[in-house]
Short mmCIF file of C-alpha atoms in Angstrom, two decimals:
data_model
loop_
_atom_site.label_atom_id
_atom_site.label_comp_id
_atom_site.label_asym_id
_atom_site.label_seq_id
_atom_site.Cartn_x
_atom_site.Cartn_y
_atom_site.Cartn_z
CA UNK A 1 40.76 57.24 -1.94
CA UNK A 2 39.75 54.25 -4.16
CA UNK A 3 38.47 55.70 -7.60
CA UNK A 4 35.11 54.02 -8.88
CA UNK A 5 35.69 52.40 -12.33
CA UNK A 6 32.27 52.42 -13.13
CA UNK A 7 30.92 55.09 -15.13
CA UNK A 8 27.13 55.71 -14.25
CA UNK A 9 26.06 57.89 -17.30
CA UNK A 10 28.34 56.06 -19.66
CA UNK A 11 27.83 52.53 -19.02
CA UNK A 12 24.05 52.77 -19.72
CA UNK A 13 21.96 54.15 -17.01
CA UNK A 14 21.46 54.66 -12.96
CA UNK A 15 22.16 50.71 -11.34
CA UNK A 16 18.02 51.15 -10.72
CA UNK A 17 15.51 49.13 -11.92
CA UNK A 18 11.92 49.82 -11.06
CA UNK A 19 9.49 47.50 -10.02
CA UNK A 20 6.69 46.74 -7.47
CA UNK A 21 7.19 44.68 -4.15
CA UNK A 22 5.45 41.51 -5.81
CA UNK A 23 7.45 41.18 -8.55
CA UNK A 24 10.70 41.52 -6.96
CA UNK A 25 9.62 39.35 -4.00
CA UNK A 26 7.86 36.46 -6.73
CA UNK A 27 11.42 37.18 -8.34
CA UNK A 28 13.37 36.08 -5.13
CA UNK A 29 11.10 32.94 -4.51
CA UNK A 30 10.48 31.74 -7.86
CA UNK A 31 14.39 31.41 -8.36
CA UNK A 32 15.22 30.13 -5.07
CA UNK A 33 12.88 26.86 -5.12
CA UNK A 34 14.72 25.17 -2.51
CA UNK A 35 13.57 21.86 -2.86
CA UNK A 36 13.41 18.85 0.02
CA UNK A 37 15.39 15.59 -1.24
CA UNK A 38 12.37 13.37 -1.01
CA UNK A 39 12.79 10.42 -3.31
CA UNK A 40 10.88 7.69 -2.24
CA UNK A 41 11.08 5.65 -5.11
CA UNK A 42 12.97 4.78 -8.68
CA UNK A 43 11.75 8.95 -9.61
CA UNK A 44 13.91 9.63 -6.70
CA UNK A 45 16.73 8.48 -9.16
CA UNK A 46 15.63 11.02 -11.97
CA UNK A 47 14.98 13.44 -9.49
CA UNK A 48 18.91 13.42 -8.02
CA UNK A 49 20.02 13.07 -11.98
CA UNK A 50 17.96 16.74 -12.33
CA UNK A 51 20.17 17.76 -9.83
CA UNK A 52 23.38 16.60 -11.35
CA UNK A 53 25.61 18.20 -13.33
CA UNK A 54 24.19 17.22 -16.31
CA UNK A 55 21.12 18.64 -16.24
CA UNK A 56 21.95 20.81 -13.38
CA UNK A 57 19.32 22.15 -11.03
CA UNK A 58 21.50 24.78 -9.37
CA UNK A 59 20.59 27.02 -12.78
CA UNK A 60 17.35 27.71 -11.92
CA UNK A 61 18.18 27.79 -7.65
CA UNK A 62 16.35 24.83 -6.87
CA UNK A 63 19.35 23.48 -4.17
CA UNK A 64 18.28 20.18 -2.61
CA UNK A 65 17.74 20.51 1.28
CA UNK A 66 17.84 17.79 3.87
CA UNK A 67 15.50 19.79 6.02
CA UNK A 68 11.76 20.33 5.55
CA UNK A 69 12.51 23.42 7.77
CA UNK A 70 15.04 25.18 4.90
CA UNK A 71 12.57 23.92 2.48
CA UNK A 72 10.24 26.01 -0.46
CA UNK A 73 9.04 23.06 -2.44
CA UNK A 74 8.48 19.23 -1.80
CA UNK A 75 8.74 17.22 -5.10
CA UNK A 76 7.25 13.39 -3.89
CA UNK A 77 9.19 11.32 -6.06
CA UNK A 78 8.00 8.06 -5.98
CA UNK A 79 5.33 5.66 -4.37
CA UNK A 80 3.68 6.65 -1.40
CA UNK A 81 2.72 3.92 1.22
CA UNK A 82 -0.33 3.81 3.40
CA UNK A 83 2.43 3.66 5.96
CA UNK A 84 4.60 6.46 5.18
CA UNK A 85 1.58 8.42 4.45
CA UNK A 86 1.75 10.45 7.98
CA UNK A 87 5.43 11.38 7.72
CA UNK A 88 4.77 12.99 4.56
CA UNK A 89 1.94 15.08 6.16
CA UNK A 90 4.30 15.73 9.05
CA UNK A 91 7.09 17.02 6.55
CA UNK A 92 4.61 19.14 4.54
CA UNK A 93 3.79 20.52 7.96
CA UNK A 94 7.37 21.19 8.94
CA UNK A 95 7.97 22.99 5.87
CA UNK A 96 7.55 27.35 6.36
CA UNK A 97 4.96 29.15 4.03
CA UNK A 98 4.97 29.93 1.52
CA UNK A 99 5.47 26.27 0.23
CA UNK A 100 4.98 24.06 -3.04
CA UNK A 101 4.43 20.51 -4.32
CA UNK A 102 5.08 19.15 -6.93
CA UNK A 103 3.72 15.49 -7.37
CA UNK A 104 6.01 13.50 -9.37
CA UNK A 105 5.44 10.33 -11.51
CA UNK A 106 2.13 7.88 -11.78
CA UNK A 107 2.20 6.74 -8.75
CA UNK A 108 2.16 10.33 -6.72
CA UNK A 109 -0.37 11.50 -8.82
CA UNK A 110 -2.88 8.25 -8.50
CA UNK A 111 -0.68 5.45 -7.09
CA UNK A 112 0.13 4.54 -10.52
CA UNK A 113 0.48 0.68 -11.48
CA UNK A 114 0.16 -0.05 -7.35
CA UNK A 115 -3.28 -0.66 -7.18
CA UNK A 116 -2.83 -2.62 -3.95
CA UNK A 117 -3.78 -2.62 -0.16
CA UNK A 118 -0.77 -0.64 0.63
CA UNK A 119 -0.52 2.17 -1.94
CA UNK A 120 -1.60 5.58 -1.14
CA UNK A 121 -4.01 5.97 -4.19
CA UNK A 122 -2.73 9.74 -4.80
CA UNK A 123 -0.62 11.90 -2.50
CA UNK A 124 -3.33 14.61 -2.81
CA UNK A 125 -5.20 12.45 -0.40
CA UNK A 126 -2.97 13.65 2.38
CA UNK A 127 -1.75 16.97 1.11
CA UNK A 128 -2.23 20.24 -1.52
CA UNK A 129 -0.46 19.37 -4.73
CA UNK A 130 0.30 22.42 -7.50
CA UNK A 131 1.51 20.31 -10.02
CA UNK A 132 1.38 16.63 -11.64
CA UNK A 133 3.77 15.14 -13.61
CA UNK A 134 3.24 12.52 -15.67
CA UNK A 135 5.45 10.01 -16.43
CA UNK A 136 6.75 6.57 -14.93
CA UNK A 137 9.41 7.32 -14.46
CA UNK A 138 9.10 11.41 -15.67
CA UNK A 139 12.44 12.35 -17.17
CA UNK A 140 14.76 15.23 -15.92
CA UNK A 141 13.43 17.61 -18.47
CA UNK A 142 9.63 16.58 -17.15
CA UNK A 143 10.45 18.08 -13.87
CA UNK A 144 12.27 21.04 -15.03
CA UNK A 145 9.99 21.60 -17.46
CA UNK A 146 7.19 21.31 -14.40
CA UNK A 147 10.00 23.40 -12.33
CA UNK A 148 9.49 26.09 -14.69
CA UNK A 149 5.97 26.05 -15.09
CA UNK A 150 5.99 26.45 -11.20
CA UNK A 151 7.84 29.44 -11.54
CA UNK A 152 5.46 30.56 -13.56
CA UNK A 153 2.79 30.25 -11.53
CA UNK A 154 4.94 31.95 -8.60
CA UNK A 155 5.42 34.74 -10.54
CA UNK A 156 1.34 34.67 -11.54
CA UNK A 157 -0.15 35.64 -7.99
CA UNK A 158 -0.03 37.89 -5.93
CA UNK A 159 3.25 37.46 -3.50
CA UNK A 160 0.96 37.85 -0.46
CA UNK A 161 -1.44 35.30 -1.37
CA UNK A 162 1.39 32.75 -0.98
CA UNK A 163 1.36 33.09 2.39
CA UNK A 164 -2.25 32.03 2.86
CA UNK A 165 -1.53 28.09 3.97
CA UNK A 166 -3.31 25.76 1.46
CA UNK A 167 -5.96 23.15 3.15
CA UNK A 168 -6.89 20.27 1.53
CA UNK A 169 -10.31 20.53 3.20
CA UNK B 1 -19.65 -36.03 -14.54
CA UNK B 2 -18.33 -32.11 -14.48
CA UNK B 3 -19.71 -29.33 -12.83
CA UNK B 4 -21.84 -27.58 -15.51
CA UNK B 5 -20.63 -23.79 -15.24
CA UNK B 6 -21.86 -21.05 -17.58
CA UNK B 7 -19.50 -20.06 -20.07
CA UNK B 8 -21.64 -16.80 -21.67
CA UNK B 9 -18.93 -14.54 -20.28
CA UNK B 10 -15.84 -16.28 -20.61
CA UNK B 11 -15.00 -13.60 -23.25
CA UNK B 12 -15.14 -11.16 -20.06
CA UNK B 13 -13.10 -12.90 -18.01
CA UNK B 14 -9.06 -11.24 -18.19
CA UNK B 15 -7.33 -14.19 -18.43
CA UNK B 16 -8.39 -17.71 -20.74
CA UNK B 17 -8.70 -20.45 -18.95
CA UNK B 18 -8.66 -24.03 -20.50
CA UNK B 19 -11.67 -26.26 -19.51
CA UNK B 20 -9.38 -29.29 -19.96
CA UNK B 21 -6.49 -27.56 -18.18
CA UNK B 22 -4.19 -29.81 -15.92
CA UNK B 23 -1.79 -28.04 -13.64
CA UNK B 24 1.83 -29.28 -14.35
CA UNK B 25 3.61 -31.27 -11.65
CA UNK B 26 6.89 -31.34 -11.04
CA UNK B 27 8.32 -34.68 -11.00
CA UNK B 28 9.10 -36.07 -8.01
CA UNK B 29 11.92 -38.74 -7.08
CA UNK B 30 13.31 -41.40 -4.34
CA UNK B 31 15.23 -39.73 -2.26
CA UNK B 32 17.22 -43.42 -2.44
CA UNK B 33 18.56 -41.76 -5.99
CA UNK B 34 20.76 -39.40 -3.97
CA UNK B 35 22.94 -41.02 -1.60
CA UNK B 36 23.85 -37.58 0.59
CA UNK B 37 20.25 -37.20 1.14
CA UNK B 38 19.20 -40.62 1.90
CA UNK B 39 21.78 -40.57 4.99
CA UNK B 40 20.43 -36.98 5.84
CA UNK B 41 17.02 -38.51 5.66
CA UNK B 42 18.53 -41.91 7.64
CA UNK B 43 19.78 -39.40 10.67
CA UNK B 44 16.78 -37.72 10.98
CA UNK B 45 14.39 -40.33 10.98
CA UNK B 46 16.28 -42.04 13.56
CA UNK B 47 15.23 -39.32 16.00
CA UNK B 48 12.18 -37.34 14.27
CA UNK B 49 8.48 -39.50 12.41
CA UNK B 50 9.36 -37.92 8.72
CA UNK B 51 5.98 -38.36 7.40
CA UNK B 52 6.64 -38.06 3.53
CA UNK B 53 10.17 -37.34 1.76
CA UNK B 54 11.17 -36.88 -1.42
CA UNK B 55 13.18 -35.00 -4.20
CA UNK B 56 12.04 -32.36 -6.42
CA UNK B 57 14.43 -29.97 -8.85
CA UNK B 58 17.44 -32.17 -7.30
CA UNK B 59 16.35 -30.93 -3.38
CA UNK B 60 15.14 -33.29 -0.72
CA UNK B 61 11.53 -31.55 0.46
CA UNK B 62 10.71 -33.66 4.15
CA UNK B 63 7.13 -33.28 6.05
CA UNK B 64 7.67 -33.82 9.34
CA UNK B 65 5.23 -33.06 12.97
CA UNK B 66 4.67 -28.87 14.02
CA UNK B 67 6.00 -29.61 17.66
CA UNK B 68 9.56 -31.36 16.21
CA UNK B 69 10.43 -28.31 13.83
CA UNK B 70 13.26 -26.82 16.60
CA UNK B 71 14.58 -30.61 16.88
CA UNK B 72 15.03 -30.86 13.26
CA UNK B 73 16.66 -27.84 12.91
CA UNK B 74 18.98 -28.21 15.50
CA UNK B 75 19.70 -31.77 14.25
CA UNK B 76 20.29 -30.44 10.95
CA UNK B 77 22.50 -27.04 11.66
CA UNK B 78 24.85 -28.83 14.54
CA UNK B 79 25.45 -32.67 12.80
CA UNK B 80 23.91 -32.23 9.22
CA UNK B 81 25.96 -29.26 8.46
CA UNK B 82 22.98 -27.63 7.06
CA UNK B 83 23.72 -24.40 8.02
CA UNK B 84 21.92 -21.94 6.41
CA UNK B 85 17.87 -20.92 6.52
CA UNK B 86 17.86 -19.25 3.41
CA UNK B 87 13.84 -18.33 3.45
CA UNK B 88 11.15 -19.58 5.68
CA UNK B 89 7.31 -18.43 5.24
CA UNK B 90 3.89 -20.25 4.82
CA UNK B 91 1.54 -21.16 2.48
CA UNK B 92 -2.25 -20.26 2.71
CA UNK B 93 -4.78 -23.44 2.24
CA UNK B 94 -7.28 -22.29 4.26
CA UNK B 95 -9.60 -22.87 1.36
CA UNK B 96 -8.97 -26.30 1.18
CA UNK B 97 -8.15 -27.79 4.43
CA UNK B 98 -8.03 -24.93 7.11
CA UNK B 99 -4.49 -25.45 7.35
CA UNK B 100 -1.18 -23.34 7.08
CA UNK B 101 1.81 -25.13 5.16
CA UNK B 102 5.17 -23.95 6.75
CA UNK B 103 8.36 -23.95 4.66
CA UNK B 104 12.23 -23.85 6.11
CA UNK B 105 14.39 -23.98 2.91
CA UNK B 106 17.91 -25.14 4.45
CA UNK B 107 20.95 -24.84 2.84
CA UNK B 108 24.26 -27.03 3.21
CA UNK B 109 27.10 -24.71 1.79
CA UNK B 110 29.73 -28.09 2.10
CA UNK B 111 27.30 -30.54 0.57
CA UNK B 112 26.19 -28.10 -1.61
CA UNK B 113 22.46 -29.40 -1.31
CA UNK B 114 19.12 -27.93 -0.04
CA UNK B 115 16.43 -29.34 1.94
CA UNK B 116 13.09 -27.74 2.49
CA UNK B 117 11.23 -28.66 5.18
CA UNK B 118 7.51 -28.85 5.73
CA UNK B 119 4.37 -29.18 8.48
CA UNK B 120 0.88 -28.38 8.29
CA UNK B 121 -0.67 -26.44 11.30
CA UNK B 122 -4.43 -25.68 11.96
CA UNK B 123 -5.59 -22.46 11.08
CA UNK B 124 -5.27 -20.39 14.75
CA UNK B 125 -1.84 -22.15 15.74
CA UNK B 126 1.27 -21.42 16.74
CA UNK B 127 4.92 -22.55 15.50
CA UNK B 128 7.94 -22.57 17.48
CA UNK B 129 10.10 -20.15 16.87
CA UNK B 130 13.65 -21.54 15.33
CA UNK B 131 15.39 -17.98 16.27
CA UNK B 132 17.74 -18.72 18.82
CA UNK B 133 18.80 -21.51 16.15
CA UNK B 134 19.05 -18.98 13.29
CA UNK B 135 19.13 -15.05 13.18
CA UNK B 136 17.54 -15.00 9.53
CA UNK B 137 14.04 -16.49 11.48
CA UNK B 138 14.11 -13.70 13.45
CA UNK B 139 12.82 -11.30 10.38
CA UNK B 140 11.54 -14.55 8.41
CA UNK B 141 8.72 -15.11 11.30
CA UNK B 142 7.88 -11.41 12.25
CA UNK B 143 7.09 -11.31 8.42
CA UNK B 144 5.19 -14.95 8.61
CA UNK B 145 3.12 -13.01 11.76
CA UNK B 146 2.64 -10.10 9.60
CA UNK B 147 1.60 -11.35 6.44
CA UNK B 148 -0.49 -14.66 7.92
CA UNK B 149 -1.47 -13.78 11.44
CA UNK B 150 0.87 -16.90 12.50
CA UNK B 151 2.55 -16.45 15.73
CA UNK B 152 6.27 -17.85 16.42
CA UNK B 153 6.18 -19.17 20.42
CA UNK B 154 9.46 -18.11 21.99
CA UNK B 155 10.24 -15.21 19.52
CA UNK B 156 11.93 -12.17 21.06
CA UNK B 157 10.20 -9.46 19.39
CA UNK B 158 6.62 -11.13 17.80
CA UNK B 159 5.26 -7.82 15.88
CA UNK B 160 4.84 -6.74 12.35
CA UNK B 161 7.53 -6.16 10.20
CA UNK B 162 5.96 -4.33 6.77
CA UNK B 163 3.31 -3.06 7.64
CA UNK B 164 2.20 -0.67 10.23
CA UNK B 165 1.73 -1.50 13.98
CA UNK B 166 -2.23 -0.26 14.54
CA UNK B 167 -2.82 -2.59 10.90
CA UNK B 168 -5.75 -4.27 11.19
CA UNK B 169 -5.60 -8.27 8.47
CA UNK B 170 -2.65 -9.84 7.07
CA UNK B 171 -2.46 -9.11 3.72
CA UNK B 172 -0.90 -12.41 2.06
CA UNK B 173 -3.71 -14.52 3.24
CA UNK B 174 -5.86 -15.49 0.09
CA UNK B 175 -8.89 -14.22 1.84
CA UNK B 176 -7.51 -10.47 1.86
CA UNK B 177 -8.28 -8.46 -1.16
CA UNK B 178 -5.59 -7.10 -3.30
CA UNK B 179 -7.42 -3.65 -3.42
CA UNK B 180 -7.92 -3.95 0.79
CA UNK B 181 -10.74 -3.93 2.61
CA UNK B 182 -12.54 -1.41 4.23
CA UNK B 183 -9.55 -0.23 7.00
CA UNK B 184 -7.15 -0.16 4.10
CA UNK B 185 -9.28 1.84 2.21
CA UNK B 186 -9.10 4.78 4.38
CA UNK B 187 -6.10 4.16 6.76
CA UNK B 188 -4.11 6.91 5.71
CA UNK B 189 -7.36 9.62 6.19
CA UNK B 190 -8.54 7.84 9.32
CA UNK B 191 -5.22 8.25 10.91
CA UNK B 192 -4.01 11.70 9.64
CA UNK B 193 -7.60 13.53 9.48
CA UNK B 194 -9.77 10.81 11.49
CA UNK B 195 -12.94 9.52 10.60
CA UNK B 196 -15.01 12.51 10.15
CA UNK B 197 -12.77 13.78 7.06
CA UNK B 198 -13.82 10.52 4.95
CA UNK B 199 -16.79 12.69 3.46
CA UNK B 200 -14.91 15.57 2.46
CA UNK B 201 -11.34 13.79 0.42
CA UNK B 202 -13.93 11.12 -0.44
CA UNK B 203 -13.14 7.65 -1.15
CA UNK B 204 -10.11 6.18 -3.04
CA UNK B 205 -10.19 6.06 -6.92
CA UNK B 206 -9.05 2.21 -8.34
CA UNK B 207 -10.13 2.04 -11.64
CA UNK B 208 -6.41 3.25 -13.29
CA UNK B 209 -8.27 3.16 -16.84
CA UNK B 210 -10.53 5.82 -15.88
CA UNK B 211 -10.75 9.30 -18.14
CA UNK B 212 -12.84 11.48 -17.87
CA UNK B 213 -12.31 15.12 -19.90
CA UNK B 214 -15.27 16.72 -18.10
CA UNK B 215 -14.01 16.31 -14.64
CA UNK B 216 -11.78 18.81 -13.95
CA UNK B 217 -11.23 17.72 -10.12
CA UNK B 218 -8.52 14.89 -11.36
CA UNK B 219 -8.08 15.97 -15.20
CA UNK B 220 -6.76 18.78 -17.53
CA UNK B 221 -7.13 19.10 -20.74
CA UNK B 222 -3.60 20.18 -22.44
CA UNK B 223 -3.46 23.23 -23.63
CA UNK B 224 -7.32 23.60 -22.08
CA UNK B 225 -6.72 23.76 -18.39
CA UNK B 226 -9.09 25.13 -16.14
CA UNK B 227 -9.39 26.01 -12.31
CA UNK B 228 -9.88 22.40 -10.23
CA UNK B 229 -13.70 22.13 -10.05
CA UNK B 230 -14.66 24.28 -13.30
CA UNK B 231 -17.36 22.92 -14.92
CA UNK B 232 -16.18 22.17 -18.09
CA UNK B 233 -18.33 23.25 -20.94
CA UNK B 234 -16.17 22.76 -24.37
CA UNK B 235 -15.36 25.98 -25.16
CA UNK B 236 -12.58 26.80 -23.10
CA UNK B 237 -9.80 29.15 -24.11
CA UNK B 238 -6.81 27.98 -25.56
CA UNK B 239 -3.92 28.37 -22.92
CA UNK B 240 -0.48 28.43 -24.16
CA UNK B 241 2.07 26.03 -22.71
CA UNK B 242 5.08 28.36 -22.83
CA UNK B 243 7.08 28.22 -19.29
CA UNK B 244 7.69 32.09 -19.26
CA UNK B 245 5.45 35.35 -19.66
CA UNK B 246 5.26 37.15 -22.86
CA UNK B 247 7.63 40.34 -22.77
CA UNK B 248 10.01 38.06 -20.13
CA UNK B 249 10.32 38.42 -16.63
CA UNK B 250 11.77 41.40 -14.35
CA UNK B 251 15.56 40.48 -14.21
CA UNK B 252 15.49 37.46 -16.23
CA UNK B 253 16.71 37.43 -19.71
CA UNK B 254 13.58 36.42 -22.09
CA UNK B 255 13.79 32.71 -23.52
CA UNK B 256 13.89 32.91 -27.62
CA UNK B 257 13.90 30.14 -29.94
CA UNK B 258 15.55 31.71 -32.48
CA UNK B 259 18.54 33.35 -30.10
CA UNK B 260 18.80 29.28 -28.55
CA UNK B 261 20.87 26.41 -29.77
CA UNK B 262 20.31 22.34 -30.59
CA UNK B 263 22.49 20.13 -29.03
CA UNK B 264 21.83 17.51 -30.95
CA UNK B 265 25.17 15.47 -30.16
CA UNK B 266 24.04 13.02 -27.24
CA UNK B 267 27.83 12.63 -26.35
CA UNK B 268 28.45 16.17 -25.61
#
């Protein structure tokens, strides 16, 4: 019969921790932001260096996911177009609750230096945004800077108020 | 004598303008100074009326008649060995005439020479299309149609290109504001939400200069943030901008300053 090598009392303590149900389930979802690849523009670039090895993503368990359906969090890196505008709602919309956004770069948050015709002026026109970023383009530390602070706010409410859908109206 | 114009706000105006100003011209030339073109010109007067030629920046530039433009072409690709339509489009002077200027920029990769060629049409009329002569029309005129309203006759597939189908103006005609009109302003709401939503995401905010520290629906204050829609009175609390809780978070070793390192090689 296999021996244990682990020594309970010795080795500091019970394997228990104690908590409550919404800290251990903020735990899992706040460190499993699976993200959707979404670059739609030149922050798409910083966005895929924050997932390189450089500054690395994986550390904090945001994994990239080509599917809006395996997705926690949408970052919309880049400019939105009065044309793409309904895919993006259609995305958000494919994506399970509980579910995140995090608008990335000028022209997300206000359609930046494209004042034009064919700029959507803001993505929070079409849907719920948690979190700006400023920058044109934001850097890699920006948005894992603004990763964390998402986190933070994870881990802030309540775990079943995340599954209340956000409306924009 | 000159207009008399009022020049109290010319200090208002973005750019300066010169009240003596005189746009440049670009020289223009014989095309008997360049013997390749002059027998290019030669062959296709024989068959086509070439209403005006001449060189400019070293390339022949030929007006010729709206109905002859697939002749030319043809003429030109099969005997001329001008080959290539690098870029076709058209030029808005509604303005000044009610007309549309078309362009074919041509390219001869074994003379090594361009020639652009050129026709007015009446605002409301149709080219031909020069597609079955060259595939890069096919794009090149959906784009014209897009961007102008100008139809190609004859063209396989004669919708838009950029932007969407149910788009309502062409956006490169001088006319069209750079901002969009009214349907641009709320296509994206009108089409996602419909019409009855306009009230409540409101309309679209253009003026990119525009800060505003009491309105908390599209500002925060750093360090200062408040709910969206607080009414924002000056004495808000300070909040901190640390990413993680004080006293850490359940399973996650606690962040410390002190305990972290500098990389400060940029190499590493």
């Amino acid at each position: 019969m296999a021996q244990h090598k682990v020594n309970y009392t010795q080795d500091g303590g019970l394997p228990v921790a104690l908590t409550s149900i919404d800290k251990i389930v903020n735990w899992g979802r706040s460190n499993s932001l699976w993200a959707l690849t979404y670059g739609l523009a030149c922050c798409g670039i910083e966005m895929m260096a924050s997932g390189a090895s450089r500054y690395d993503f994986d550390r904090y368990g945001t994994i990239f996911r080509a599917s809006p359906r395996q997705s926690d969090l949408m970052i919309v890196a880049g400019t939105l177009t009065k044309k793409h505008a309904e895919f993006i709602k259609r995305l958000y919309d494919q994506m399970t609750e509980p579910r995140w956004v995090i608008s990335m770069g000028s022209c997300a948050n206000t359609g930046g230096m494209f004042n034009t015709y064919a700029t959507v002026q803001g993505v929070d026109r079409i849907i719920p945004v948690d979190l700006y970023l400023p920058g044109c383009a934001p850097r890699p530390e920006t948005l894992q800077y603004g990763v964390m602070l998402l986190q933070k706010k994870i881990r802030a409410n309540k775990a079943g108020n995340a599954q209340k859908p956000k409306r924009l109206m | 004598m000159r207009a008399y114009t009022p020049k109290d706000d010319v200090q208002a105006k973005a750019y300066y303008t010169d009240r003596y100003y005189v746009a440049p011209q670009v020289p223009k030339s014989e095309v008997e100074t360049d013997e390749v073109f002059a027998a290019d010109l030669a062959a296709i007067k024989a068959r086509f009326e070439v209403k005006e030629a001449y060189i400019q920046v070293e390339q022949m530039v030929i007006f010729i008649n709206p109905h002859d433009i697939y002749g030319v072409l043809e003429l030109m690709r099969d005997e001329l060995a001008y080959t290539q339509l690098s870029e076709m489009s058209a030029i808005d002077w509604l303005a000044k005439d009610n007309t549309f200027e078309i362009f074919y920029q041509m390219l001869s990769m074994t003379k090594r020479k361009r020639i652009r060629v050129k026709f007015f049409i009446n605002n409301g009329e149709a080219v031909d299309s020069v597609e079955k002569l060259f595939r890069s029309a096919d794009w090149s005129e959906r784009e014209m149609f897009d961007m102008f309203g100008i139809e190609a006759n004859n063209h396989p597939f004669m919708k838009r290109i950029l932007m969407p189908y149910d788009w309502q103006g062409h956006p490169l005609l001088k006319s069209y504001p750079l901002e969009g009109d009214e349907f641009a302003a709320w296509y994206e709401v009108d089409k996602i939400y419909g019409k009855e939503a306009r009230e409540a995401i409101g309309p679209e905010i253009r003026d990119t200069a525009r800060v505003d520290r009491y309105d908390s629906e599209r500002f925060a204050r750093l360090g200062f943030e408040v709910p969206k829609g607080t009414k924002i009175t000056g004495d808000e609390p300070r909040n901190s901008q640390e990413y993680q809780e004080e006293g850490g978070v359940f399973l996650i070793k606690k962040y410390t300053k002190e305990a972290s390192t500098i990389v400060d090689d940029p190499q590493r």
